């Protein structure tokens, strides 16, 4: 089944307690598509500036990512600067430069207009809506992600998009902010009343919670000792989740969604082991299989007689 994603393609400058990196590849579409590519093909729509190094696009192409919807426009590439303190769950945005994303008008090439799975990655909700408008047949699943920047600055447009999506991926603090609720469960319930039938609340090193109708599924995060750079974990989670559903599971049953949560947590756990996309450069299918098995062992227990 086909996957189309829209999102940012970025040059990130990062500071974590373990080091600094300047102008490394990042962005929601970049992490999403790289993670999804471990399960099968994915196409992205986005924009880069004249200064975006061709080698980063080559890397994505080499992973089977279809870049026919990516345009190179005059101007500078989107840039994000972030810092993490000892609490790696919280990214502090130091600077966001929209640059070419400021005037971007996404146009889907005709062959990308009928995706089975559509992911509206973290980007201006107006662009998410423009992509949704061009889709010619209702996808099996329309999922979206967003962040505090858009919740604060473009709330009405974001709420408009949410009415049109089936599923939202969102961080716990952003879920609270979006819903105006302190409790994450209440926040998830409030989000489900905004449009999406399902929501995944991402909780960094504490894992993720899937809400679907009356069901809740909790996926842990893999207990890693060396977390280097959490940037991209959320998008890698969504990429693993949708990549697994579209290419392996091919249905939207509760059982499949639960497995997809573990697939997402697995890809996210690799993402954070090194800076930027670096861990994905040499990640092998056997390593993914081993970690999936480790997840099973981590959460498996026999019934407890009382
Ligand atoms: P996450 O997966 O949530 O850690 O997302 C990390 C990526 O989001 C980084 O690589 C950034 O380039 C990107 N990003 C940060 N702020 C924004 C924004 N306002 N719009 C789109 N992408 C962003």
mmCIF file of C-alpha atoms and ligand atoms in Angstrom:
data_model
loop_
_atom_site.group_PDB
_atom_site.id
_atom_site.type_symbol
_atom_site.label_atom_id
_atom_site.label_comp_id
_atom_site.label_asym_id
_atom_site.label_seq_id
_atom_site.Cartn_x
_atom_site.Cartn_y
_atom_site.Cartn_z
ATOM 1 C CA UNK A 1 0.000 0.000 0.000
ATOM 2 C CA UNK A 2 1.257 3.492 -0.778
ATOM 3 C CA UNK A 3 2.297 6.164 1.705
ATOM 4 C CA UNK A 4 2.496 9.890 1.047
ATOM 5 C CA UNK A 5 3.825 12.346 3.650
ATOM 6 C CA UNK A 6 4.128 16.107 3.743
ATOM 7 C CA UNK A 7 6.356 17.781 6.278
ATOM 8 C CA UNK A 8 9.426 19.840 6.895
ATOM 9 C CA UNK A 9 12.795 19.106 5.331
ATOM 10 C CA UNK A 10 15.250 20.925 7.517
ATOM 11 C CA UNK A 11 18.746 21.816 8.480
ATOM 12 C CA UNK A 12 18.839 21.432 12.254
ATOM 13 C CA UNK A 13 21.341 22.859 14.712
ATOM 14 C CA UNK A 14 21.232 20.944 17.959
ATOM 15 C CA UNK A 15 22.664 21.047 21.441
ATOM 16 C CA UNK A 16 22.220 18.094 23.759
ATOM 17 C CA UNK A 17 24.144 17.297 26.960
ATOM 18 C CA UNK A 18 26.272 15.004 24.763
ATOM 19 C CA UNK A 19 27.374 17.417 22.095
ATOM 20 C CA UNK A 20 26.479 19.875 19.400
ATOM 21 C CA UNK A 21 25.759 19.564 15.695
ATOM 22 C CA UNK A 22 25.306 22.384 13.184
ATOM 23 C CA UNK A 23 23.120 22.222 10.075
ATOM 24 C CA UNK A 24 22.482 18.495 10.048
ATOM 25 C CA UNK A 25 19.580 16.995 8.075
ATOM 26 C CA UNK A 26 16.267 17.026 9.916
ATOM 27 C CA UNK A 27 12.612 17.850 9.526
ATOM 28 C CA UNK A 28 9.426 15.887 10.015
ATOM 29 C CA UNK A 29 9.224 14.522 6.440
ATOM 30 C CA UNK A 30 12.882 13.474 6.558
ATOM 31 C CA UNK A 31 12.641 11.457 9.775
ATOM 32 C CA UNK A 32 9.210 10.068 8.930
ATOM 33 C CA UNK A 33 10.208 8.814 5.494
ATOM 34 C CA UNK A 34 13.542 7.393 6.620
ATOM 35 C CA UNK A 35 11.876 5.380 9.390
ATOM 36 C CA UNK A 36 9.001 4.221 7.156
ATOM 37 C CA UNK A 37 11.462 3.154 4.451
ATOM 38 C CA UNK A 38 12.593 0.235 6.640
ATOM 39 C CA UNK A 39 9.192 -1.344 5.902
ATOM 40 C CA UNK A 40 8.757 -0.234 2.281
ATOM 41 C CA UNK A 41 8.442 2.686 -0.137
ATOM 42 C CA UNK A 42 7.196 6.122 0.854
ATOM 43 C CA UNK A 43 6.782 9.381 -1.075
ATOM 44 C CA UNK A 44 7.206 12.868 0.370
ATOM 45 C CA UNK A 45 6.097 16.358 -0.572
ATOM 46 C CA UNK A 46 8.159 19.283 0.596
ATOM 47 C CA UNK A 47 10.537 22.069 -0.288
ATOM 48 C CA UNK A 48 14.235 22.725 0.118
ATOM 49 C CA UNK A 49 16.221 25.870 -0.613
ATOM 50 C CA UNK A 50 19.177 26.312 -2.937
ATOM 51 C CA UNK A 51 21.524 25.644 -0.024
ATOM 52 C CA UNK A 52 20.233 22.149 0.859
ATOM 53 C CA UNK A 53 23.058 19.655 0.251
ATOM 54 C CA UNK A 54 22.245 17.189 -2.528
ATOM 55 C CA UNK A 55 23.844 14.370 -0.497
ATOM 56 C CA UNK A 56 20.922 14.452 1.989
ATOM 57 C CA UNK A 57 18.427 13.975 -0.863
ATOM 58 C CA UNK A 58 20.649 11.205 -2.242
ATOM 59 C CA UNK A 59 20.473 9.456 1.126
ATOM 60 C CA UNK A 60 16.656 9.526 1.039
ATOM 61 C CA UNK A 61 16.570 8.335 -2.585
ATOM 62 C CA UNK A 62 18.948 5.545 -1.672
ATOM 63 C CA UNK A 63 16.458 4.410 0.984
ATOM 64 C CA UNK A 64 13.713 4.222 -1.654
ATOM 65 C CA UNK A 65 12.017 7.496 -0.745
ATOM 66 C CA UNK A 66 10.157 8.967 -3.745
ATOM 67 C CA UNK A 67 11.177 12.638 -3.959
ATOM 68 C CA UNK A 68 9.175 13.613 -7.057
ATOM 69 C CA UNK A 69 7.030 15.833 -4.786
ATOM 70 C CA UNK A 70 10.055 17.688 -3.372
ATOM 71 C CA UNK A 71 10.897 20.996 -5.033
ATOM 72 C CA UNK A 72 14.050 23.058 -4.779
ATOM 73 C CA UNK A 73 13.089 26.703 -4.544
ATOM 74 C CA UNK A 74 15.223 29.859 -4.567
ATOM 75 C CA UNK A 75 15.997 30.963 -1.017
ATOM 76 C CA UNK A 76 17.208 29.260 2.134
ATOM 77 C CA UNK A 77 16.104 25.905 3.516
ATOM 78 C CA UNK A 78 13.889 25.718 6.643
ATOM 79 C CA UNK A 79 16.080 25.827 9.749
ATOM 80 C CA UNK A 80 15.407 24.794 13.331
ATOM 81 C CA UNK A 81 17.701 25.321 16.323
ATOM 82 C CA UNK A 82 16.967 23.351 19.453
ATOM 83 C CA UNK A 83 18.495 22.597 22.816
ATOM 84 C CA UNK A 84 17.848 19.803 25.312
ATOM 85 C CA UNK A 85 18.806 19.952 28.971
ATOM 86 C CA UNK A 86 19.177 16.879 31.158
ATOM 87 C CA UNK A 87 15.510 16.197 30.640
ATOM 88 C CA UNK A 88 15.764 14.950 27.072
ATOM 89 C CA UNK A 89 11.981 14.771 26.819
ATOM 90 C CA UNK A 90 11.738 18.512 26.418
ATOM 91 C CA UNK A 91 13.086 20.319 23.350
ATOM 92 C CA UNK A 92 13.674 24.042 23.770
ATOM 93 C CA UNK A 93 13.301 25.801 20.434
ATOM 94 C CA UNK A 94 15.977 28.477 20.139
ATOM 95 C CA UNK A 95 15.071 29.544 16.626
ATOM 96 C CA UNK A 96 12.678 28.615 13.811
ATOM 97 C CA UNK A 97 13.405 30.043 10.361
ATOM 98 C CA UNK A 98 10.644 29.090 7.953
ATOM 99 C CA UNK A 99 12.566 30.420 4.929
ATOM 100 C CA UNK A 100 11.297 28.607 1.772
ATOM 101 C CA UNK A 101 8.434 27.076 3.790
ATOM 102 C CA UNK A 102 7.062 30.614 4.207
ATOM 103 C CA UNK A 103 5.762 30.777 0.603
ATOM 104 C CA UNK A 104 5.632 27.088 -0.231
ATOM 105 C CA UNK A 105 2.602 26.009 -2.267
ATOM 106 C CA UNK A 106 2.644 22.201 -2.398
ATOM 107 C CA UNK A 107 1.581 20.613 -5.675
ATOM 108 C CA UNK A 108 1.136 16.839 -5.713
ATOM 109 C CA UNK A 109 2.403 15.156 -8.878
ATOM 110 C CA UNK A 110 -0.556 13.268 -10.456
ATOM 111 C CA UNK A 111 0.854 9.836 -9.560
ATOM 112 C CA UNK A 112 0.900 10.739 -5.838
ATOM 113 C CA UNK A 113 -2.715 11.859 -5.540
ATOM 114 C CA UNK A 114 -4.215 8.524 -4.464
ATOM 115 C CA UNK A 115 -2.193 7.378 -1.457
ATOM 116 C CA UNK A 116 -3.539 4.621 0.792
ATOM 117 C CA UNK A 117 -1.913 6.260 3.819
ATOM 118 C CA UNK A 118 -1.472 10.032 4.082
ATOM 119 C CA UNK A 119 0.709 11.545 6.801
ATOM 120 C CA UNK A 120 0.422 15.288 7.379
ATOM 121 C CA UNK A 121 3.685 15.845 9.215
ATOM 122 C CA UNK A 122 4.461 18.727 11.503
ATOM 123 C CA UNK A 123 4.290 21.834 9.281
ATOM 124 C CA UNK A 124 1.991 24.852 8.853
ATOM 125 C CA UNK A 125 -1.585 23.501 8.993
ATOM 126 C CA UNK A 126 -2.413 25.527 5.865
ATOM 127 C CA UNK A 127 0.088 23.377 3.944
ATOM 128 C CA UNK A 128 -1.304 20.209 5.537
ATOM 129 C CA UNK A 129 -4.769 21.261 4.300
ATOM 130 C CA UNK A 130 -3.474 22.070 0.799
ATOM 131 C CA UNK A 131 -2.070 18.563 0.485
ATOM 132 C CA UNK A 132 -5.310 17.036 1.755
ATOM 133 C CA UNK A 133 -7.282 19.111 -0.794
ATOM 134 C CA UNK A 134 -5.331 17.571 -3.685
ATOM 135 C CA UNK A 135 -5.892 13.966 -2.709
ATOM 136 C CA UNK A 136 -8.330 12.458 -5.208
ATOM 137 C CA UNK A 137 -9.630 9.414 -3.345
ATOM 138 C CA UNK A 138 -10.226 9.069 0.386
ATOM 139 C CA UNK A 139 -7.093 7.366 1.844
ATOM 140 C CA UNK A 140 -7.517 4.407 4.216
ATOM 141 C CA UNK A 141 -5.920 6.546 6.907
ATOM 142 C CA UNK A 142 -5.152 10.244 7.175
ATOM 143 C CA UNK A 143 -2.834 10.911 10.102
ATOM 144 C CA UNK A 144 -1.368 14.197 11.271
ATOM 145 C CA UNK A 145 1.232 15.518 13.681
ATOM 146 C CA UNK A 146 1.742 19.025 15.019
ATOM 147 C CA UNK A 147 3.649 20.949 17.687
ATOM 148 C CA UNK A 148 3.429 23.885 20.100
ATOM 149 C CA UNK A 149 4.616 26.361 17.434
ATOM 150 C CA UNK A 150 1.488 25.724 15.331
ATOM 151 C CA UNK A 151 -0.856 25.274 18.313
ATOM 152 C CA UNK A 152 0.159 28.763 19.496
ATOM 153 C CA UNK A 153 0.385 30.569 16.177
ATOM 154 C CA UNK A 154 -2.174 28.938 13.858
ATOM 155 C CA UNK A 155 -4.798 27.391 16.124
ATOM 156 C CA UNK A 156 -7.931 28.017 13.965
ATOM 157 C CA UNK A 157 -6.273 26.509 10.873
ATOM 158 C CA UNK A 158 -5.013 23.577 12.910
ATOM 159 C CA UNK A 159 -8.506 22.867 14.294
ATOM 160 C CA UNK A 160 -9.805 22.967 10.712
ATOM 161 C CA UNK A 161 -7.273 20.280 9.669
ATOM 162 C CA UNK A 162 -8.056 18.153 12.727
ATOM 163 C CA UNK A 163 -11.694 17.893 11.646
ATOM 164 C CA UNK A 164 -10.448 16.184 8.464
ATOM 165 C CA UNK A 165 -8.002 13.643 9.912
ATOM 166 C CA UNK A 166 -8.502 10.120 11.271
ATOM 167 C CA UNK A 167 -5.572 10.035 13.651
ATOM 168 C CA UNK A 168 -3.316 12.497 15.480
ATOM 169 C CA UNK A 169 0.226 11.880 16.704
ATOM 170 C CA UNK A 170 1.135 14.426 19.365
ATOM 171 C CA UNK A 171 3.492 14.904 22.342
ATOM 172 C CA UNK A 172 1.966 14.814 25.795
ATOM 173 C CA UNK A 173 2.753 18.463 26.611
ATOM 174 C CA UNK A 174 1.369 19.542 23.243
ATOM 175 C CA UNK A 175 -1.749 17.413 23.760
ATOM 176 C CA UNK A 176 -2.325 19.221 27.061
ATOM 177 C CA UNK A 177 -1.775 22.571 25.404
ATOM 178 C CA UNK A 178 -4.067 21.779 22.464
ATOM 179 C CA UNK A 179 -6.854 20.469 24.694
ATOM 180 C CA UNK A 180 -6.386 22.915 27.598
ATOM 181 C CA UNK A 181 -6.328 19.947 30.014
ATOM 182 C CA UNK A 182 -3.675 19.037 32.586
ATOM 183 C CA UNK A 183 -4.455 15.345 32.585
ATOM 184 C CA UNK A 184 -3.148 13.523 29.524
ATOM 185 C CA UNK A 185 -6.079 11.059 29.423
ATOM 186 C CA UNK A 186 -8.601 13.900 29.521
ATOM 187 C CA UNK A 187 -6.541 15.723 26.894
ATOM 188 C CA UNK A 188 -6.660 12.668 24.605
ATOM 189 C CA UNK A 189 -10.432 12.368 25.049
ATOM 190 C CA UNK A 190 -10.812 16.073 24.208
ATOM 191 C CA UNK A 191 -8.670 15.622 21.076
ATOM 192 C CA UNK A 192 -10.876 12.736 19.944
ATOM 193 C CA UNK A 193 -13.807 15.174 20.093
ATOM 194 C CA UNK A 194 -11.946 17.582 17.750
ATOM 195 C CA UNK A 195 -12.134 15.189 14.784
ATOM 196 C CA UNK A 196 -9.615 12.331 14.853
ATOM 197 C CA UNK A 197 -11.059 8.958 15.873
ATOM 198 C CA UNK A 198 -7.666 7.856 17.138
ATOM 199 C CA UNK A 199 -4.754 9.547 18.837
ATOM 200 C CA UNK A 200 -1.251 8.548 19.829
ATOM 201 C CA UNK A 201 0.155 10.578 22.697
ATOM 202 C CA UNK A 202 3.962 10.413 22.580
ATOM 203 C CA UNK A 203 5.640 10.620 25.959
ATOM 204 C CA UNK A 204 9.335 10.532 25.130
ATOM 205 C CA UNK A 205 11.254 8.117 27.342
ATOM 206 C CA UNK A 206 7.950 7.055 28.954
ATOM 207 C CA UNK A 207 6.596 5.566 25.736
ATOM 208 C CA UNK A 208 3.359 6.202 23.910
ATOM 209 C CA UNK A 209 -0.367 5.787 24.522
ATOM 210 C CA UNK A 210 -2.763 4.834 21.743
ATOM 211 C CA UNK A 211 -6.400 5.874 22.144
ATOM 212 C CA UNK A 212 -8.940 4.259 19.850
ATOM 213 C CA UNK A 213 -12.630 4.404 20.764
ATOM 214 C CA UNK A 214 -12.814 2.998 24.266
ATOM 215 C CA UNK A 215 -9.429 1.245 23.987
ATOM 216 C CA UNK A 216 -6.106 2.384 25.334
ATOM 217 C CA UNK A 217 -2.801 0.680 24.526
ATOM 218 C CA UNK A 218 0.438 1.585 26.271
ATOM 219 C CA UNK A 219 3.772 1.046 24.541
ATOM 220 C CA UNK A 220 6.916 1.552 26.578
ATOM 221 C CA UNK A 221 9.943 3.299 25.162
ATOM 222 C CA UNK A 222 12.891 0.945 24.815
ATOM 223 C CA UNK A 223 15.046 1.406 27.940
ATOM 224 C CA UNK A 224 18.212 2.790 26.382
ATOM 225 C CA UNK A 225 21.242 3.871 28.361
ATOM 226 C CA UNK A 226 22.638 6.066 25.647
ATOM 227 C CA UNK A 227 20.190 8.572 24.297
ATOM 228 C CA UNK A 228 22.181 11.064 22.291
ATOM 229 C CA UNK A 229 19.673 13.237 20.490
ATOM 230 C CA UNK A 230 15.893 12.922 20.796
ATOM 231 C CA UNK A 231 15.279 15.066 17.699
ATOM 232 C CA UNK A 232 13.160 13.201 15.208
ATOM 233 C CA UNK A 233 11.969 10.529 17.625
ATOM 234 C CA UNK A 234 8.350 11.573 17.196
ATOM 235 C CA UNK A 235 8.495 11.532 13.418
ATOM 236 C CA UNK A 236 10.432 8.262 13.399
ATOM 237 C CA UNK A 237 7.709 6.820 15.623
ATOM 238 C CA UNK A 238 5.044 7.899 13.124
ATOM 239 C CA UNK A 239 7.152 6.588 10.210
ATOM 240 C CA UNK A 240 7.619 3.185 11.832
ATOM 241 C CA UNK A 241 3.932 3.074 12.794
ATOM 242 C CA UNK A 242 2.566 3.898 9.341
ATOM 243 C CA UNK A 243 5.313 2.056 7.453
ATOM 244 C CA UNK A 244 4.446 -1.110 9.345
ATOM 245 C CA UNK A 245 0.671 -0.697 8.837
ATOM 246 C CA UNK A 246 0.944 0.090 5.120
ATOM 247 C CA UNK A 247 3.546 -2.462 4.090
ATOM 248 C CA UNK A 248 3.233 -5.366 6.520
ATOM 249 C CA UNK A 249 -0.064 -5.355 8.303
ATOM 250 C CA UNK A 250 -2.295 -3.742 5.648
ATOM 251 C CA UNK A 251 -5.310 -3.316 7.916
ATOM 252 C CA UNK A 252 -6.491 -0.982 10.654
ATOM 253 C CA UNK A 253 -7.654 -3.474 13.250
ATOM 254 C CA UNK A 254 -6.920 -2.756 16.892
ATOM 255 C CA UNK A 255 -4.422 -5.619 16.885
ATOM 256 C CA UNK A 256 -2.581 -4.043 13.932
ATOM 257 C CA UNK A 257 -2.558 -0.612 15.562
ATOM 258 C CA UNK A 258 -1.078 -2.071 18.750
ATOM 259 C CA UNK A 259 1.692 -3.742 16.765
ATOM 260 C CA UNK A 260 2.216 -0.495 14.864
ATOM 261 C CA UNK A 261 2.812 1.297 18.181
ATOM 262 C CA UNK A 262 5.632 -1.124 18.954
ATOM 263 C CA UNK A 263 7.037 -0.754 15.418
ATOM 264 C CA UNK A 264 6.966 3.028 15.928
ATOM 265 C CA UNK A 265 8.645 2.801 19.333
ATOM 266 C CA UNK A 266 11.316 0.556 17.831
ATOM 267 C CA UNK A 267 12.237 2.963 15.017
ATOM 268 C CA UNK A 268 12.170 5.896 17.462
ATOM 269 C CA UNK A 269 14.518 4.025 19.804
ATOM 270 C CA UNK A 270 17.119 3.740 17.045
ATOM 271 C CA UNK A 271 16.702 7.372 15.978
ATOM 272 C CA UNK A 272 17.773 8.738 19.374
ATOM 273 C CA UNK A 273 20.947 6.645 19.605
ATOM 274 C CA UNK A 274 22.891 9.091 17.434
ATOM 275 C CA UNK A 275 22.528 12.600 16.079
ATOM 276 C CA UNK A 276 20.245 13.459 13.172
ATOM 277 C CA UNK A 277 19.718 10.531 10.757
ATOM 278 C CA UNK A 278 23.043 8.931 11.619
ATOM 279 C CA UNK A 279 21.758 5.774 13.305
ATOM 280 C CA UNK A 280 19.574 5.014 10.285
ATOM 281 C CA UNK A 281 22.554 5.092 7.935
ATOM 282 C CA UNK A 282 23.784 1.646 8.925
ATOM 283 C CA UNK A 283 20.692 0.186 10.628
ATOM 284 C CA UNK A 284 20.075 -3.404 9.515
ATOM 285 C CA UNK A 285 16.784 -5.338 9.319
ATOM 286 C CA UNK A 286 18.172 -7.945 11.805
ATOM 287 C CA UNK A 287 18.735 -5.203 14.382
ATOM 288 C CA UNK A 288 15.127 -4.074 13.991
ATOM 289 C CA UNK A 289 13.920 -7.672 14.379
ATOM 290 C CA UNK A 290 16.042 -8.116 17.525
ATOM 291 C CA UNK A 291 14.705 -4.966 19.093
ATOM 292 C CA UNK A 292 11.104 -5.911 18.265
ATOM 293 C CA UNK A 293 11.731 -9.193 20.086
ATOM 294 C CA UNK A 294 13.263 -7.294 23.007
ATOM 295 C CA UNK A 295 10.104 -5.157 23.188
ATOM 296 C CA UNK A 296 8.012 -8.303 23.395
ATOM 297 C CA UNK A 297 10.158 -9.630 26.238
ATOM 298 C CA UNK A 298 10.063 -6.269 27.982
ATOM 299 C CA UNK A 299 6.278 -6.233 28.251
ATOM 300 C CA UNK A 300 5.409 -9.937 28.402
ATOM 301 C CA UNK A 301 4.213 -11.495 31.666
ATOM 302 C CA UNK A 302 2.056 -14.398 32.783
ATOM 303 C CA UNK A 303 -1.344 -13.845 34.288
ATOM 304 C CA UNK A 304 -1.135 -12.953 37.952
ATOM 305 C CA UNK A 305 -3.436 -15.016 40.194
ATOM 306 C CA UNK A 306 -4.999 -12.972 42.979
HETATM 307 P P1 LIG B 1 10.381 15.489 16.504
HETATM 308 O O1 LIG B 1 10.204 14.210 15.776
HETATM 309 O O2 LIG B 1 9.109 15.937 17.153
HETATM 310 O O3 LIG B 1 11.564 15.499 17.415
HETATM 311 O O4 LIG B 1 10.644 16.617 15.379
HETATM 312 C C1 LIG B 1 11.936 17.085 15.079
HETATM 313 C C2 LIG B 1 11.973 17.845 13.776
HETATM 314 O O5 LIG B 1 10.949 18.834 13.701
HETATM 315 C C3 LIG B 1 13.294 18.594 13.639
HETATM 316 O O6 LIG B 1 14.133 17.896 12.757
HETATM 317 C C4 LIG B 1 12.889 19.978 13.118
HETATM 318 O O7 LIG B 1 13.543 20.325 11.915
HETATM 319 C C5 LIG B 1 11.399 19.892 12.904
HETATM 320 N N1 LIG B 1 10.691 21.105 13.331
HETATM 321 C C6 LIG B 1 10.912 21.852 14.438
HETATM 322 N N2 LIG B 1 10.070 22.890 14.495
HETATM 323 C C7 LIG B 1 9.274 22.804 13.385
HETATM 324 C C8 LIG B 1 8.185 23.583 12.864
HETATM 325 N N3 LIG B 1 7.723 24.687 13.496
HETATM 326 N N4 LIG B 1 7.612 23.189 11.704
HETATM 327 C C9 LIG B 1 8.050 22.073 11.075
HETATM 328 N N5 LIG B 1 9.060 21.305 11.507
HETATM 329 C C10 LIG B 1 9.672 21.655 12.646
#
